[in-house]
């Protein structure tokens, strides 16, 4: 007779058998083999009740046959399960279905699988800029940057006329328009490069160029417009003869765009002297970029056909149309003031504005398809524009603080050597590396023809949130120099504009708590979307395949979570050698943990998970940092795993892994069913939650790598515009940094002479004359020191204005 310890050991052994089979994606054979072993042990020990053994063995054999033979399983189990499952599945509106079906699925599906195939990621070659794009970036964009001084733009409340003329003449409003229509037809990578460089110089210019090339008339026309509409508008948009805007947001419909009140009614009316079939539009929109100066208004509204003049339904749904702003009744021209960043933004209104049905994008046949259009276009656009702004602001911050913390001294040493400052410098550099890594991966996918809706939502939300941290940290490092506006302050606009990026194209709170996981759980999951589709169609065979595939995935990821959690990912596949390898293994571990957690949350909470926004938000955090971490690992490998980049890589990976684990721990701590939470914690963290944020040592190494004009500082900031050294702000700061570094050897000799009591104590700058007299330094070194100290003093100054000029600065 087995003792209690023996029984426990036997059960543990059977559990290990099941886990081993489940780990290699054979959960069915796991329980079959484990059950057979248990029956064999029972029989070999002489069963005390043979009849019970036979009953149990017969039941076991029957279950093994039923679940092992698909026709039996489908006819007996699945047929009974399908009606029950259909009752608990969430009901989705047409707008929700359109959002879920928008775009495509990318590497996020691999992350949702729990066992990402790194061979799909590591060899993937992201498109680079071609020669035409590189030349344009170096010539035209640099020329535009030289036309702009951000402080002057803010004081004037607009871009200078010569900048507007250059933007239109150079074709920057038509970056996405094909060359066959007169556009530039730039890649997504090039569009991002343009916006990032412009944003590092002038946020107003970046937004002005960004908006016509994002969700708007050109994008909608390219995908849905009639050929006549394309021929009419696209060449004019490309040349800047037409200035577009797109009006979606309104007082009653922000992130919930489907609740808009703008309406169109199909009717007959007069247009250019003749009666035509058209629509009478009424709208009240706000926050519309370029609306004050737009010549063509893209408008989203709900179209109704009460007289059924089109022969179909009365409520046709959301529709998109292009309205010339010269049309009678169109109101525009007023401006909002978005935190003092003076890009053109304002409201537009119209009451009973009559236009022909041909103004619908794509013509009357596209009436009611506006929501589908918007979701499809947004699926790609969110991955380009705002992540580019985040990259520009973050790289600018890194460049500025690396120089400023070297030039600025307190207590006789550069402020960058203080641990408190190092903590901020390290986080700035690490997040900048992560933003650009994820940005490069996403742009590569977009240029390969993908439109990964969940990934672009992640990019929009999490890069702009990281930008907020980076810019705030940079403001802390420069201190008073960051809060006094003027030509010397190059961080002010980045700081002021950060909340704008957080808010537009779907507020980050909503994107995190509802969209990323809500859409990803269905669209990116290997089985859920197939389950829903099969259930809706009463497709028994399809539902059987998807449902039991899903069940198998749950057990596989439970086993992978447990095994990889116990060894911290050491048994996971490793696609590369070198420092990056172990991090791929850790990402695989957390992918399994995330996927299992997601299924547990969906399985126990069902449709109510949609309302548990804090829980879905934590799942979104885990997925987002899995993706960002994957991008970081790929970037490091793509760039050759250079020693130069190792501090930034390690910081970014450790931060990503900590954020993933922190999110999963938060999920477990707040699951309503505590018994389930306890089991989930054991599966995910059998040895406890052990991930830690980047250590002080790692942070210090990274901080020091961006000081003293090190190679890492330049490698982290390739996308920004650097002005000439004579220009106030970044240009002068860069020039001062060069002088300070060039004079450093002479300063060190003065300090050494002080230690040897050749020179008296005091600041090195005040001892230049004495050091020269005592041959501690040469004449040239004395001149270098004087020049460096003069520049250092000027570089840390802030702007001051006469009282009568200050009101203009305050805009």
mmCIF file of N, CA and C in Angstrom, residues 630-721:
data_model
loop_
_atom_site.group_PDB
_atom_site.id
_atom_site.type_symbol
_atom_site.label_atom_id
_atom_site.label_comp_id
_atom_site.label_asym_id
_atom_site.label_seq_id
_atom_site.Cartn_x
_atom_site.Cartn_y
_atom_site.Cartn_z
ATOM 1 N N UNK A 630 10.601 42.581 -28.498
ATOM 2 C CA UNK A 630 10.982 41.858 -29.718
ATOM 3 C C UNK A 630 11.667 42.792 -30.701
ATOM 4 N N UNK A 631 11.141 44.018 -30.808
ATOM 5 C CA UNK A 631 11.765 45.005 -31.682
ATOM 6 C C UNK A 631 13.161 45.378 -31.221
ATOM 7 N N UNK A 632 13.326 45.513 -29.905
ATOM 8 C CA UNK A 632 14.650 45.847 -29.356
ATOM 9 C C UNK A 632 15.650 44.736 -29.661
ATOM 10 N N UNK A 633 15.243 43.483 -29.429
ATOM 11 C CA UNK A 633 16.146 42.358 -29.696
ATOM 12 C C UNK A 633 16.505 42.276 -31.172
ATOM 13 N N UNK A 634 15.522 42.499 -32.038
ATOM 14 C CA UNK A 634 15.804 42.455 -33.476
ATOM 15 C C UNK A 634 16.742 43.584 -33.890
ATOM 16 N N UNK A 635 16.535 44.771 -33.363
ATOM 17 C CA UNK A 635 17.413 45.887 -33.717
ATOM 18 C C UNK A 635 18.863 45.583 -33.336
ATOM 19 N N UNK A 636 19.046 45.079 -32.130
ATOM 20 C CA UNK A 636 20.401 44.803 -31.663
ATOM 21 C C UNK A 636 21.082 43.762 -32.558
ATOM 22 N N UNK A 637 20.334 42.740 -32.951
ATOM 23 C CA UNK A 637 20.886 41.713 -33.838
ATOM 24 C C UNK A 637 21.145 42.287 -35.234
ATOM 25 N N UNK A 638 20.189 43.037 -35.761
ATOM 26 C CA UNK A 638 20.340 43.614 -37.097
ATOM 27 C C UNK A 638 21.572 44.512 -37.189
ATOM 28 N N UNK A 639 21.876 45.210 -36.110
ATOM 29 C CA UNK A 639 23.001 46.152 -36.126
ATOM 30 C C UNK A 639 24.315 45.508 -35.694
ATOM 31 N N UNK A 640 24.314 44.164 -35.573
ATOM 32 C CA UNK A 640 25.560 43.459 -35.352
ATOM 33 C C UNK A 640 25.938 43.231 -33.907
ATOM 34 N N UNK A 641 24.987 43.418 -32.963
ATOM 35 C CA UNK A 641 25.264 43.221 -31.536
ATOM 36 C C UNK A 641 26.556 43.944 -31.125
ATOM 37 N N UNK A 642 26.603 45.228 -31.448
ATOM 38 C CA UNK A 642 27.810 46.022 -31.208
ATOM 39 C C UNK A 642 28.000 46.293 -29.718
ATOM 40 N N UNK A 643 29.254 46.309 -29.305
ATOM 41 C CA UNK A 643 29.594 46.631 -27.924
ATOM 42 C C UNK A 643 29.087 48.027 -27.562
ATOM 43 N N UNK A 644 29.146 48.930 -28.525
ATOM 44 C CA UNK A 644 28.676 50.300 -28.315
ATOM 45 C C UNK A 644 27.228 50.344 -27.856
ATOM 46 N N UNK A 645 26.406 49.453 -28.397
ATOM 47 C CA UNK A 645 24.969 49.490 -28.130
ATOM 48 C C UNK A 645 24.554 48.624 -26.950
ATOM 49 N N UNK A 646 25.482 47.893 -26.377
ATOM 50 C CA UNK A 646 25.127 46.932 -25.338
ATOM 51 C C UNK A 646 24.442 47.570 -24.126
ATOM 52 N N UNK A 647 24.907 48.721 -23.605
ATOM 53 C CA UNK A 647 24.197 49.312 -22.458
ATOM 54 C C UNK A 647 22.748 49.676 -22.774
ATOM 55 N N UNK A 648 22.516 50.270 -23.950
ATOM 56 C CA UNK A 648 21.142 50.642 -24.325
ATOM 57 C C UNK A 648 20.287 49.403 -24.529
ATOM 58 N N UNK A 649 20.851 48.384 -25.170
ATOM 59 C CA UNK A 649 20.107 47.144 -25.404
ATOM 60 C C UNK A 649 19.710 46.485 -24.085
ATOM 61 N N UNK A 650 20.676 46.343 -23.184
ATOM 62 C CA UNK A 650 20.378 45.686 -21.912
ATOM 63 C C UNK A 650 19.359 46.481 -21.103
ATOM 64 N N UNK A 651 19.507 47.798 -21.089
ATOM 65 C CA UNK A 651 18.556 48.606 -20.324
ATOM 66 C C UNK A 651 17.155 48.421 -20.898
ATOM 67 N N UNK A 652 17.021 48.539 -22.228
ATOM 68 C CA UNK A 652 15.698 48.449 -22.848
ATOM 69 C C UNK A 652 15.076 47.071 -22.661
ATOM 70 N N UNK A 653 15.873 46.009 -22.772
ATOM 71 C CA UNK A 653 15.332 44.667 -22.596
ATOM 72 C C UNK A 653 14.927 44.419 -21.146
ATOM 73 N N UNK A 654 15.754 44.826 -20.207
ATOM 74 C CA UNK A 654 15.401 44.626 -18.796
ATOM 75 C C UNK A 654 14.146 45.416 -18.442
ATOM 76 N N UNK A 655 14.023 46.600 -18.992
ATOM 77 C CA UNK A 655 12.821 47.404 -18.743
ATOM 78 C C UNK A 655 11.592 46.724 -19.336
ATOM 79 N N UNK A 656 11.706 46.213 -20.569
ATOM 80 C CA UNK A 656 10.572 45.554 -21.213
ATOM 81 C C UNK A 656 10.143 44.313 -20.431
ATOM 82 N N UNK A 657 11.098 43.485 -20.032
ATOM 83 C CA UNK A 657 10.771 42.268 -19.292
ATOM 84 C C UNK A 657 10.125 42.590 -17.946
ATOM 85 N N UNK A 658 10.621 43.627 -17.295
ATOM 86 C CA UNK A 658 10.024 44.035 -16.018
ATOM 87 C C UNK A 658 8.588 44.517 -16.228
ATOM 88 N N UNK A 659 8.354 45.298 -17.266
ATOM 89 C CA UNK A 659 7.007 45.798 -17.532
ATOM 90 C C UNK A 659 6.044 44.649 -17.830
ATOM 91 N N UNK A 660 6.514 43.638 -18.557
ATOM 92 C CA UNK A 660 5.660 42.483 -18.853
ATOM 93 C C UNK A 660 5.274 41.767 -17.566
ATOM 94 N N UNK A 661 6.287 41.460 -16.749
ATOM 95 C CA UNK A 661 6.013 40.723 -15.508
ATOM 96 C C UNK A 661 5.161 41.555 -14.558
ATOM 97 N N UNK A 662 5.452 42.837 -14.473
ATOM 98 C CA UNK A 662 4.667 43.726 -13.609
ATOM 99 C C UNK A 662 3.198 43.720 -14.031
ATOM 100 N N UNK A 663 2.942 43.713 -15.334
ATOM 101 C CA UNK A 663 1.562 43.693 -15.828
ATOM 102 C C UNK A 663 0.878 42.383 -15.477
ATOM 103 N N UNK A 664 1.583 41.255 -15.647
ATOM 104 C CA UNK A 664 0.980 39.955 -15.357
ATOM 105 C C UNK A 664 0.737 39.772 -13.862
ATOM 106 N N UNK A 665 1.657 40.250 -13.038
ATOM 107 C CA UNK A 665 1.449 40.189 -11.587
ATOM 108 C C UNK A 665 0.233 41.027 -11.196
ATOM 109 N N UNK A 666 0.106 42.217 -11.805
ATOM 110 C CA UNK A 666 -1.056 43.056 -11.534
ATOM 111 C C UNK A 666 -2.355 42.391 -11.945
ATOM 112 N N UNK A 667 -2.331 41.666 -13.062
ATOM 113 C CA UNK A 667 -3.512 40.915 -13.498
ATOM 114 C C UNK A 667 -3.882 39.865 -12.459
ATOM 115 N N UNK A 668 -2.896 39.086 -12.031
ATOM 116 C CA UNK A 668 -3.154 38.023 -11.059
ATOM 117 C C UNK A 668 -3.699 38.602 -9.746
ATOM 118 N N UNK A 669 -3.106 39.694 -9.303
ATOM 119 C CA UNK A 669 -3.522 40.296 -8.030
ATOM 120 C C UNK A 669 -4.957 40.811 -8.060
ATOM 121 N N UNK A 670 -5.496 41.025 -9.252
ATOM 122 C CA UNK A 670 -6.816 41.648 -9.344
ATOM 123 C C UNK A 670 -7.865 40.791 -10.034
ATOM 124 N N UNK A 671 -7.543 39.541 -10.350
ATOM 125 C CA UNK A 671 -8.565 38.648 -10.901
ATOM 126 C C UNK A 671 -9.645 38.398 -9.847
ATOM 127 N N UNK A 672 -10.907 38.477 -10.213
ATOM 128 C CA UNK A 672 -11.972 38.318 -9.208
ATOM 129 C C UNK A 672 -11.999 36.926 -8.574
ATOM 130 N N UNK A 673 -11.742 35.870 -9.371
ATOM 131 C CA UNK A 673 -11.775 34.510 -8.837
ATOM 132 C C UNK A 673 -10.414 34.200 -8.230
ATOM 133 N N UNK A 674 -10.312 34.251 -6.906
ATOM 134 C CA UNK A 674 -9.012 34.170 -6.247
ATOM 135 C C UNK A 674 -8.380 32.781 -6.358
ATOM 136 N N UNK A 675 -9.207 31.733 -6.407
ATOM 137 C CA UNK A 675 -8.643 30.399 -6.579
ATOM 138 C C UNK A 675 -7.969 30.277 -7.941
ATOM 139 N N UNK A 676 -8.607 30.841 -8.952
ATOM 140 C CA UNK A 676 -8.016 30.854 -10.297
ATOM 141 C C UNK A 676 -6.728 31.665 -10.293
ATOM 142 N N UNK A 677 -6.752 32.803 -9.622
ATOM 143 C CA UNK A 677 -5.564 33.653 -9.545
ATOM 144 C C UNK A 677 -4.407 32.911 -8.879
ATOM 145 N N UNK A 678 -4.706 32.137 -7.829
ATOM 146 C CA UNK A 678 -3.665 31.385 -7.127
ATOM 147 C C UNK A 678 -3.031 30.356 -8.066
ATOM 148 N N UNK A 679 -3.876 29.621 -8.797
ATOM 149 C CA UNK A 679 -3.354 28.633 -9.742
ATOM 150 C C UNK A 679 -2.559 29.268 -10.859
ATOM 151 N N UNK A 680 -3.034 30.407 -11.348
ATOM 152 C CA UNK A 680 -2.328 31.106 -12.421
ATOM 153 C C UNK A 680 -0.958 31.578 -11.952
ATOM 154 N N UNK A 681 -0.887 32.034 -10.723
ATOM 155 C CA UNK A 681 0.392 32.503 -10.187
ATOM 156 C C UNK A 681 1.393 31.361 -10.087
ATOM 157 N N UNK A 682 0.924 30.179 -9.662
ATOM 158 C CA UNK A 682 1.816 29.027 -9.585
ATOM 159 C C UNK A 682 2.326 28.627 -10.958
ATOM 160 N N UNK A 683 1.454 28.712 -11.961
ATOM 161 C CA UNK A 683 1.856 28.319 -13.315
ATOM 162 C C UNK A 683 2.829 29.313 -13.932
ATOM 163 N N UNK A 684 2.579 30.594 -13.719
ATOM 164 C CA UNK A 684 3.407 31.619 -14.356
ATOM 165 C C UNK A 684 4.715 31.853 -13.621
ATOM 166 N N UNK A 685 4.655 31.811 -12.296
ATOM 167 C CA UNK A 685 5.823 32.155 -11.490
ATOM 168 C C UNK A 685 6.072 31.079 -10.430
ATOM 169 N N UNK A 686 6.453 29.873 -10.870
ATOM 170 C CA UNK A 686 6.644 28.790 -9.902
ATOM 171 C C UNK A 686 7.737 29.085 -8.880
ATOM 172 N N UNK A 687 8.686 29.942 -9.233
ATOM 173 C CA UNK A 687 9.746 30.339 -8.306
ATOM 174 C C UNK A 687 9.568 31.773 -7.827
ATOM 175 N N UNK A 688 8.403 32.330 -8.082
ATOM 176 C CA UNK A 688 8.139 33.707 -7.690
ATOM 177 C C UNK A 688 8.422 34.686 -8.817
ATOM 178 N N UNK A 689 7.853 35.875 -8.696
ATOM 179 C CA UNK A 689 8.091 36.939 -9.683
ATOM 180 C C UNK A 689 9.442 37.581 -9.382
ATOM 181 N N UNK A 690 10.366 37.455 -10.323
ATOM 182 C CA UNK A 690 11.744 37.853 -10.023
ATOM 183 C C UNK A 690 12.305 38.917 -10.962
ATOM 184 N N UNK A 691 11.544 39.355 -11.954
ATOM 185 C CA UNK A 691 12.066 40.374 -12.875
ATOM 186 C C UNK A 691 12.276 41.685 -12.136
ATOM 187 N N UNK A 692 13.335 42.350 -12.476
ATOM 188 C CA UNK A 692 13.666 43.631 -11.832
ATOM 189 C C UNK A 692 13.888 44.681 -12.905
ATOM 190 N N UNK A 693 13.620 45.942 -12.579
ATOM 191 C CA UNK A 693 13.924 47.012 -13.541
ATOM 192 C C UNK A 693 15.429 47.129 -13.730
ATOM 193 N N UNK A 694 15.875 47.881 -14.716
ATOM 194 C CA UNK A 694 17.321 48.035 -14.944
ATOM 195 C C UNK A 694 18.037 48.473 -13.665
ATOM 196 N N UNK A 695 19.159 47.835 -13.398
ATOM 197 C CA UNK A 695 19.905 48.125 -12.178
ATOM 198 C C UNK A 695 20.564 49.496 -12.260
ATOM 199 N N UNK A 696 21.010 49.995 -11.111
ATOM 200 C CA UNK A 696 21.738 51.264 -11.076
ATOM 201 C C UNK A 696 23.002 51.170 -11.936
ATOM 202 N N UNK A 697 23.645 50.014 -11.912
ATOM 203 C CA UNK A 697 24.875 49.849 -12.684
ATOM 204 C C UNK A 697 24.599 49.946 -14.180
ATOM 205 N N UNK A 698 23.562 49.234 -14.633
ATOM 206 C CA UNK A 698 23.205 49.288 -16.061
ATOM 207 C C UNK A 698 22.819 50.700 -16.468
ATOM 208 N N UNK A 699 22.028 51.356 -15.627
ATOM 209 C CA UNK A 699 21.590 52.719 -15.916
ATOM 210 C C UNK A 699 22.774 53.672 -15.967
ATOM 211 N N UNK A 700 23.708 53.513 -15.033
ATOM 212 C CA UNK A 700 24.884 54.373 -15.003
ATOM 213 C C UNK A 700 25.752 54.170 -16.240
ATOM 214 N N UNK A 701 25.928 52.918 -16.652
ATOM 215 C CA UNK A 701 26.718 52.644 -17.858
ATOM 216 C C UNK A 701 26.103 53.311 -19.077
ATOM 217 N N UNK A 702 24.783 53.230 -19.189
ATOM 218 C CA UNK A 702 24.109 53.837 -20.337
ATOM 219 C C UNK A 702 24.182 55.354 -20.264
ATOM 220 N N UNK A 703 23.991 55.917 -19.075
ATOM 221 C CA UNK A 703 24.066 57.375 -18.920
ATOM 222 C C UNK A 703 25.435 57.888 -19.345
ATOM 223 N N UNK A 704 26.474 57.222 -18.910
ATOM 224 C CA UNK A 704 27.819 57.674 -19.248
ATOM 225 C C UNK A 704 28.132 57.489 -20.729
ATOM 226 N N UNK A 705 27.441 56.554 -21.361
ATOM 227 C CA UNK A 705 27.667 56.332 -22.788
ATOM 228 C C UNK A 705 27.179 57.494 -23.644
ATOM 229 N N UNK A 706 26.210 58.279 -23.135
ATOM 230 C CA UNK A 706 25.720 59.401 -23.937
ATOM 231 C C UNK A 706 26.332 60.724 -23.511
ATOM 232 N N UNK A 707 27.229 60.709 -22.522
ATOM 233 C CA UNK A 707 27.950 61.915 -22.137
ATOM 234 C C UNK A 707 29.209 62.052 -22.994
ATOM 235 N N UNK A 708 29.823 63.226 -22.953
ATOM 236 C CA UNK A 708 31.114 63.456 -23.605
ATOM 237 C C UNK A 708 31.073 63.191 -25.110
ATOM 238 N N UNK A 709 29.893 63.359 -25.729
ATOM 239 C CA UNK A 709 29.750 63.146 -27.171
ATOM 240 C C UNK A 709 30.199 61.748 -27.575
ATOM 241 N N UNK A 710 29.872 60.759 -26.752
ATOM 242 C CA UNK A 710 30.239 59.382 -27.059
ATOM 243 C C UNK A 710 29.525 58.862 -28.286
ATOM 244 N N UNK A 711 30.053 57.750 -28.821
ATOM 245 C CA UNK A 711 29.475 57.169 -30.037
ATOM 246 C C UNK A 711 28.027 56.752 -29.823
ATOM 247 N N UNK A 712 27.670 56.332 -28.606
ATOM 248 C CA UNK A 712 26.297 55.909 -28.326
ATOM 249 C C UNK A 712 25.325 57.072 -28.477
ATOM 250 N N UNK A 713 25.740 58.263 -28.059
ATOM 251 C CA UNK A 713 24.868 59.447 -28.178
ATOM 252 C C UNK A 713 24.536 59.719 -29.635
ATOM 253 N N UNK A 714 25.514 59.624 -30.496
ATOM 254 C CA UNK A 714 25.277 59.864 -31.923
ATOM 255 C C UNK A 714 24.459 58.729 -32.531
ATOM 256 N N UNK A 715 24.729 57.488 -32.120
ATOM 257 C CA UNK A 715 23.994 56.348 -32.664
ATOM 258 C C UNK A 715 22.524 56.379 -32.273
ATOM 259 N N UNK A 716 22.224 56.948 -31.115
ATOM 260 C CA UNK A 716 20.838 57.016 -30.644
ATOM 261 C C UNK A 716 20.050 58.154 -31.275
ATOM 262 N N UNK A 717 20.720 59.078 -31.962
ATOM 263 C CA UNK A 717 20.028 60.287 -32.438
ATOM 264 C C UNK A 717 20.264 60.540 -33.927
ATOM 265 N N UNK A 718 20.066 59.525 -34.792
ATOM 266 C CA UNK A 718 20.366 59.729 -36.212
ATOM 267 C C UNK A 718 19.293 60.491 -36.979
ATOM 268 N N UNK A 719 18.095 60.634 -36.389
ATOM 269 C CA UNK A 719 16.956 61.148 -37.149
ATOM 270 C C UNK A 719 16.725 62.646 -37.001
ATOM 271 N N UNK A 720 17.512 63.333 -36.179
ATOM 272 C CA UNK A 720 17.199 64.729 -35.873
ATOM 273 C C UNK A 720 17.991 65.682 -36.761
ATOM 274 N N UNK A 721 17.537 66.913 -36.791
ATOM 275 C CA UNK A 721 18.237 67.993 -37.485
ATOM 276 C C UNK A 721 19.125 68.718 -36.480
#
